[in-house]
Short mmCIF file of C-alpha atoms in Angstrom, two decimals:
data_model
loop_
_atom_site.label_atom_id
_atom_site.label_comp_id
_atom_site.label_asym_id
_atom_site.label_seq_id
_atom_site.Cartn_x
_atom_site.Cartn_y
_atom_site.Cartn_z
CA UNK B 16 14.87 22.90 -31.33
CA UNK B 17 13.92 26.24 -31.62
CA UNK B 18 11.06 26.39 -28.74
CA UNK B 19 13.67 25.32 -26.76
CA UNK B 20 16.50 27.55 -27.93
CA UNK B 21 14.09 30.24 -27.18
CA UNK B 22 13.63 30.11 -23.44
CA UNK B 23 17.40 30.73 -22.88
CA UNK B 24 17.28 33.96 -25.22
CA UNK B 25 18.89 36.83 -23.16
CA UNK B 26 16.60 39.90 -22.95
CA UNK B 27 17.30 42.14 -26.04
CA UNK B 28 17.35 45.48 -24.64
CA UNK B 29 20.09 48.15 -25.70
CA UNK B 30 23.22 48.88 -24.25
CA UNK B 31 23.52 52.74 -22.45
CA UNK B 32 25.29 55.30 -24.73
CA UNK B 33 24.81 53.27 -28.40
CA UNK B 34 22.51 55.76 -29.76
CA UNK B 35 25.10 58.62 -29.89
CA UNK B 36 27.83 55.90 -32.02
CA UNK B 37 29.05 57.24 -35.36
CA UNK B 38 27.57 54.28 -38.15
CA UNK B 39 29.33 56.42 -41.24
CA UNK B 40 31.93 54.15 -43.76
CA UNK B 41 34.40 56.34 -44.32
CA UNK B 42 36.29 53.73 -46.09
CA UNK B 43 40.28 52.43 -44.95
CA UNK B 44 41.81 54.52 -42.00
CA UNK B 45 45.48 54.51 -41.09
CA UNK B 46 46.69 51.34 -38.91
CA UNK B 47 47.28 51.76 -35.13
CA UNK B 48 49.31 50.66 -32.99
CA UNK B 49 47.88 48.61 -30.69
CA UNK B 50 49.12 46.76 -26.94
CA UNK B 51 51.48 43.82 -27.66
CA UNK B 52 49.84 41.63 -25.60
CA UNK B 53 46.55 41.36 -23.57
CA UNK B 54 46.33 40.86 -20.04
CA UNK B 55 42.36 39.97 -19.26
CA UNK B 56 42.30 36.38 -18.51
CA UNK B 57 38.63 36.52 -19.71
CA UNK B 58 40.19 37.35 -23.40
CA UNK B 59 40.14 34.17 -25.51
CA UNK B 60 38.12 32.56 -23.21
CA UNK B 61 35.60 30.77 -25.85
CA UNK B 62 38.35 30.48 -28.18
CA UNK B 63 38.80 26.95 -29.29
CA UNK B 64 41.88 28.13 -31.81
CA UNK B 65 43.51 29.22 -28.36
CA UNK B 66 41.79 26.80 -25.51
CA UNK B 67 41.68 23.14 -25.15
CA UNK B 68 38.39 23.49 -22.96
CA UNK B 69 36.03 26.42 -23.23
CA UNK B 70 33.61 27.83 -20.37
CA UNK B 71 30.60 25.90 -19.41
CA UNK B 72 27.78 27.15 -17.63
CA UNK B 73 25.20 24.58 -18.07
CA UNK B 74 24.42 23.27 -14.15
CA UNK B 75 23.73 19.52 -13.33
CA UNK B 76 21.38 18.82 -10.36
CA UNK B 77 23.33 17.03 -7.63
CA UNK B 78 21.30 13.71 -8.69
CA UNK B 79 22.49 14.14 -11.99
CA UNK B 80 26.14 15.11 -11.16
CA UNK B 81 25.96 11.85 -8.98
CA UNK B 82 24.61 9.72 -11.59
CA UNK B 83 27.24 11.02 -14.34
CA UNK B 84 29.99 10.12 -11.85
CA UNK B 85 28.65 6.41 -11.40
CA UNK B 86 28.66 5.66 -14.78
CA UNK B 87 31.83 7.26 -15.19
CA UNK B 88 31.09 10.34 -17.63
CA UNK B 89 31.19 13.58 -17.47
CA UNK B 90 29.31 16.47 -17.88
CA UNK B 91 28.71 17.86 -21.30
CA UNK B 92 30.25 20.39 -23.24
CA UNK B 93 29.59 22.49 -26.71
CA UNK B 94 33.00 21.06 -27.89
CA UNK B 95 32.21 17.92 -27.17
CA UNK B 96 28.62 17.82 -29.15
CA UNK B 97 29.69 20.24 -32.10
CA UNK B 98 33.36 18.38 -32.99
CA UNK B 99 31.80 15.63 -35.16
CA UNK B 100 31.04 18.42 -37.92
CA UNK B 101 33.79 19.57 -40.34
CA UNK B 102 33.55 23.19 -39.29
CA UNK B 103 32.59 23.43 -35.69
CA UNK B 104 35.40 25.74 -34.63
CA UNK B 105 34.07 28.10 -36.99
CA UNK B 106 29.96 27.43 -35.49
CA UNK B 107 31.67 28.40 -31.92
CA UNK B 108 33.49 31.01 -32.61
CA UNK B 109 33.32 32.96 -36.12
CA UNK B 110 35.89 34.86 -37.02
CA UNK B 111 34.60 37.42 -39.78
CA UNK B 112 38.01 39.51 -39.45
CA UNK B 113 41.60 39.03 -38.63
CA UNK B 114 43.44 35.78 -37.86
CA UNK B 115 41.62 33.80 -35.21
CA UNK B 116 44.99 33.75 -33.19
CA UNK B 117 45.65 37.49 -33.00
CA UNK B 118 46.03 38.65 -29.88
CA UNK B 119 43.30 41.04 -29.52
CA UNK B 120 39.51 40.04 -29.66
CA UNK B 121 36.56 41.71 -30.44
CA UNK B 122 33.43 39.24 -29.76
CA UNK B 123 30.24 41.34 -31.11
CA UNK B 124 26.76 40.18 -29.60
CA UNK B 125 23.97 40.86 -31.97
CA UNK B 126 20.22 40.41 -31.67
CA UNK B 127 18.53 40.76 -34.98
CA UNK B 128 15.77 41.73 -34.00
CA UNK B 129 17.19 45.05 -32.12
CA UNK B 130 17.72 48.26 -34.77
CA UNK B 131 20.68 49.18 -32.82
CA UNK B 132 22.15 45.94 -33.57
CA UNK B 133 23.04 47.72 -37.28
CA UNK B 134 24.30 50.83 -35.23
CA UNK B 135 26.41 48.65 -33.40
CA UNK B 136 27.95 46.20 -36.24
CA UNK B 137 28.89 49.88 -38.12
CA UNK B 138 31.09 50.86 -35.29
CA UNK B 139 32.45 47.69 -35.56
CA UNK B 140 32.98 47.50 -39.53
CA UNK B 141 34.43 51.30 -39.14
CA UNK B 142 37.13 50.09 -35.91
CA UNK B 143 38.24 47.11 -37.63
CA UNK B 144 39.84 49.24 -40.80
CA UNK B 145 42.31 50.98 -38.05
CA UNK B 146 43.61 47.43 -37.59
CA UNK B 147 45.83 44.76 -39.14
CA UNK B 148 44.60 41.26 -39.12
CA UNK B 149 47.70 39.68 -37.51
CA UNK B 150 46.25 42.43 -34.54
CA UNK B 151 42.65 41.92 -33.83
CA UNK B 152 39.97 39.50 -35.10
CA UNK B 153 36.19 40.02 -34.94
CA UNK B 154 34.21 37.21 -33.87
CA UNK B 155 30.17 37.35 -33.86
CA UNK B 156 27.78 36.13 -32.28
CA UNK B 157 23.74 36.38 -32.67
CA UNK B 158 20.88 35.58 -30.19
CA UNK B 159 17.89 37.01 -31.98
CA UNK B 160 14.47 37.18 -30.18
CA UNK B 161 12.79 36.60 -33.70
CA UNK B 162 14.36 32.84 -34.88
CA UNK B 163 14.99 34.14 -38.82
CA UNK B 164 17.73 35.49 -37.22
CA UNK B 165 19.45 32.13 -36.48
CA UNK B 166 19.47 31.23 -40.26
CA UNK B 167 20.85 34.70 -41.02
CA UNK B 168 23.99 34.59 -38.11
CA UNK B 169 24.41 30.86 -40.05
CA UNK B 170 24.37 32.49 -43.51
CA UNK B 171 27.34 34.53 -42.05
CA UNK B 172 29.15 31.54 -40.65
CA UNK B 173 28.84 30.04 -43.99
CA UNK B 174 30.30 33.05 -45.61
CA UNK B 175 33.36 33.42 -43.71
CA UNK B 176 34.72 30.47 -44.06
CA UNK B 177 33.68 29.19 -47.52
CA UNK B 178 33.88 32.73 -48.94
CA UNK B 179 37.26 34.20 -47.10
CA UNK B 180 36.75 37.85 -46.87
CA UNK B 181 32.84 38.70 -47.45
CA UNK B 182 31.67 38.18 -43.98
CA UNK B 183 31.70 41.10 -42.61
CA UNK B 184 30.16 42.76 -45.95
CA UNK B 185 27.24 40.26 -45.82
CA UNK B 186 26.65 41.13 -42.40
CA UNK B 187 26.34 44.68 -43.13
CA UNK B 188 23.58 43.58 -45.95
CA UNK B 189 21.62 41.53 -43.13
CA UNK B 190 21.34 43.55 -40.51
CA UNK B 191 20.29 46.69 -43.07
CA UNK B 192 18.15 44.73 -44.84
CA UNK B 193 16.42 43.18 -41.85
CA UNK B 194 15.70 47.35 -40.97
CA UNK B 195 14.56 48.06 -44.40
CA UNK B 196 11.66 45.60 -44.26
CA UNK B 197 10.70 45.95 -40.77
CA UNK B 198 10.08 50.00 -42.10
CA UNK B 199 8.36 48.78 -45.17
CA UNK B 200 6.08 46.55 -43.39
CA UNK B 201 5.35 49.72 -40.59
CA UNK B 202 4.78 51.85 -43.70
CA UNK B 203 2.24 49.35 -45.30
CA UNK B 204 0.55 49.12 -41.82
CA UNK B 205 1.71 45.34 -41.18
CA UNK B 206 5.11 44.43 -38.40
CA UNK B 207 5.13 40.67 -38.62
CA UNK B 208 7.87 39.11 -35.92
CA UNK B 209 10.83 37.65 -38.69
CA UNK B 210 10.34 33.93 -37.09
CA UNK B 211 11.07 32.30 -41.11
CA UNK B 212 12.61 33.63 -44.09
CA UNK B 213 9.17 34.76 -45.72
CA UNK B 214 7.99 36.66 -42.70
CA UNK B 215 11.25 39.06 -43.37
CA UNK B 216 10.09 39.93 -46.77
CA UNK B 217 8.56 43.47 -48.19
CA UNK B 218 6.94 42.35 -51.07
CA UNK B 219 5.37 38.58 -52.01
CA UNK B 220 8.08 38.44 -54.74
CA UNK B 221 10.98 39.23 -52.40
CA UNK B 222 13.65 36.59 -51.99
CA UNK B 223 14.90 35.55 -48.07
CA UNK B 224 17.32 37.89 -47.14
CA UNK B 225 20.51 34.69 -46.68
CA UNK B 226 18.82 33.47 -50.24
CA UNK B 227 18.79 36.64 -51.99
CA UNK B 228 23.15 37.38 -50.97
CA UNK B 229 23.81 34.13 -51.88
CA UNK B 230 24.02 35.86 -55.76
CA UNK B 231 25.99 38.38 -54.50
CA UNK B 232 29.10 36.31 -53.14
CA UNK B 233 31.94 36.15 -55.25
CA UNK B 234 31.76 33.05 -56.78
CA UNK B 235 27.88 33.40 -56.01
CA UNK B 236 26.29 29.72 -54.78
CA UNK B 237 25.42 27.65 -57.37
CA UNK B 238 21.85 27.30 -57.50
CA UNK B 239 22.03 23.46 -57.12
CA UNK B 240 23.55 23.83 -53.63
CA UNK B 241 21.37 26.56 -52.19
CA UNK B 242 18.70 24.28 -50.56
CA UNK B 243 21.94 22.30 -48.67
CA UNK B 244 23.68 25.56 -47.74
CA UNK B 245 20.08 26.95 -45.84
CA UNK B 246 19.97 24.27 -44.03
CA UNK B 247 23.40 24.51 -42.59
CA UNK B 248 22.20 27.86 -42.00
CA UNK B 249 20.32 26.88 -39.44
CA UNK B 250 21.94 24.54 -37.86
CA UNK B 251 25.20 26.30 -37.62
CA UNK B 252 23.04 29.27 -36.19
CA UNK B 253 21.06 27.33 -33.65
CA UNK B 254 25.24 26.02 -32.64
CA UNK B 255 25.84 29.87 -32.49
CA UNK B 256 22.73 30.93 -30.66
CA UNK B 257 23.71 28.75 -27.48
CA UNK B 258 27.47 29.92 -27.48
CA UNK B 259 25.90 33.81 -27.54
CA UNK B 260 23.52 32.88 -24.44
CA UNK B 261 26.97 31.20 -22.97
CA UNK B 262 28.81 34.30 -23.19
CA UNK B 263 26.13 36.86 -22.24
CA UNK B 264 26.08 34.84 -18.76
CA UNK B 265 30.01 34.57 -18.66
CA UNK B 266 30.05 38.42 -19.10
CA UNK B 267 26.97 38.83 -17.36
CA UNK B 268 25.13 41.44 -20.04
CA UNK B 269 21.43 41.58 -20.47
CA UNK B 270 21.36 43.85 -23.07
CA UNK B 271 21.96 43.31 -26.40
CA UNK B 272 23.72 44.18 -28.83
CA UNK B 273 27.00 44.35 -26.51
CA UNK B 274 30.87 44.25 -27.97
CA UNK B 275 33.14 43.19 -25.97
CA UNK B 276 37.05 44.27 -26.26
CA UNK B 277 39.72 41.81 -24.70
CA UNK B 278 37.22 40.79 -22.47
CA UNK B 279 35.67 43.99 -21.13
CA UNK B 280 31.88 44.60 -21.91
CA UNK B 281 31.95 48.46 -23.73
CA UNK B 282 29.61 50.44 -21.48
CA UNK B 283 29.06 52.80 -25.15
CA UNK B 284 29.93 51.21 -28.32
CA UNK B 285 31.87 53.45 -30.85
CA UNK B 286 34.68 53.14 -33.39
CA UNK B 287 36.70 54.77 -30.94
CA UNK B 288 35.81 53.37 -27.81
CA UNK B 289 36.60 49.77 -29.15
CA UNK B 290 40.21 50.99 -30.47
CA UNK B 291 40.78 52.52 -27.27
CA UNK B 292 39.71 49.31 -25.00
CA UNK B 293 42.65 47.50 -27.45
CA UNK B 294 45.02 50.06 -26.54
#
């Protein structure tokens, strides 16, 4: 699954203008007022809370288009394989903030293995305080050149669902964390690509980064379940992974990380900028 997943990666270079973003929590910020409605018909497009039918941009041949329409089916859809599992709205399109029906959006595009990816998410974390929930909601998305990231954009799918509230502070932990072992291993003399848990590790004795935070969730996972919630980790990434590489095509960005506001792509990514796209 994953060899495969990997040839439709999009390229994980940087978006122009994110290395001069403020990244500083300066804790809650007075609510703005934001546009009453939202005009971009490409807002809410991969919304299933909001759309019967979602974009798809997987292509048939003509001899298999042909063949489809003999037999009388149709062509294939992420809806269509993900609804058989309890939570598959939530796999699509995760909501880590704000009320999956608000009228503004903010769909965040992170690559793991990218630094700026942490840059980005704390321009994110910083906007959303300006906002009510019944305004905006934050939905992510993760397409990581290095495949721990999968299990870690799952992790955070799990979270924000079965733990209402953390997601967006177990985020924050995973993409610093992911940073803070990448510079240990440069400082020991050692960068190994994060493509399992124990590759993103500083020391032998080091817990995965998803296993270690499931202690620090309010009620923490009960030991018992841990093995059963990593592997919906990864399966609920690998779900997540293809809906990222849908809407990098839809919005047609090859760089990542990338936010996207009512459905305009941010040419710089601030705390500002994304308040002002809403406005």
């Amino acid at each position: 699954m994953r060899g495969f997943l990997a040839a439709i990666l999009v390229s994980g270079l940087l978006l122009g203008g994110c290395g001069a973003m403020g990244t500083g929590d300066t804790g809650p910020k007075e609510k703005v007022n934001l546009a009453a409605g939202v005009q971009n018909a490409k807002a809410n497009a991969f919304n299933p809370y909001l759309r019967t039918s979602l974009p798809n941009l997987r292509t048939n041949d003509a001899e298999s288009q042909a063949m489809l329409q003999k037999m009388g089916g149709r062509a294939t859809s992420i809806e269509g394989e993900a609804a058989y599992r309890p939570q598959w709205k939530h796999e699509i399109y995760p909501v880590f903030f704000g009320e999956p029906k608000a009228p503004h959006e903010v769909l965040v595009l992170l690559d793991f293995a990218s630094p700026q990816s942490e840059k980005v998410w704390h321009a994110v974390v910083e906007a959303s305080r300006s906002v009510s929930p019944q305004q905006c909601k934050v939905a992510v998305f993760a397409n990581s050149k290095e495949y721990y990231g999968t299990d870690l954009m799952g992790m955070g799918i799990w979270v924000s669902y079965s733990r209402t509230g953390q997601g967006m502070a177990y985020m924050t932990y995973a993409l610093s964390r992911w940073n803070e072992i990448k510079a240990a291993q440069k400082k020991k003399g050692h960068v190994a690509a994060f493509n399992n848990e124990y590759d993103a590790t500083a020391e032998s004795s080091d817990f995965p980064i998803h296993y270690s935070y499931m202690s620090k969730l309010r009620p923490p996972v009960n030991p018992a379940e841990e093995l059963a919630v990593g592997k919906y980790c990864y399966n609920a990434g690998n779900v997540n992974l293809y809906q990222a590489q849908q809407i990098a095509q839809y919005f047609s960005i090859k760089t990542l990380p990338a936010v996207i506001v009512d459905g305009n792509v941010l040419s710089s990514v601030s705390a500002s900028s994304i308040l002002k796209a809403m406005e």
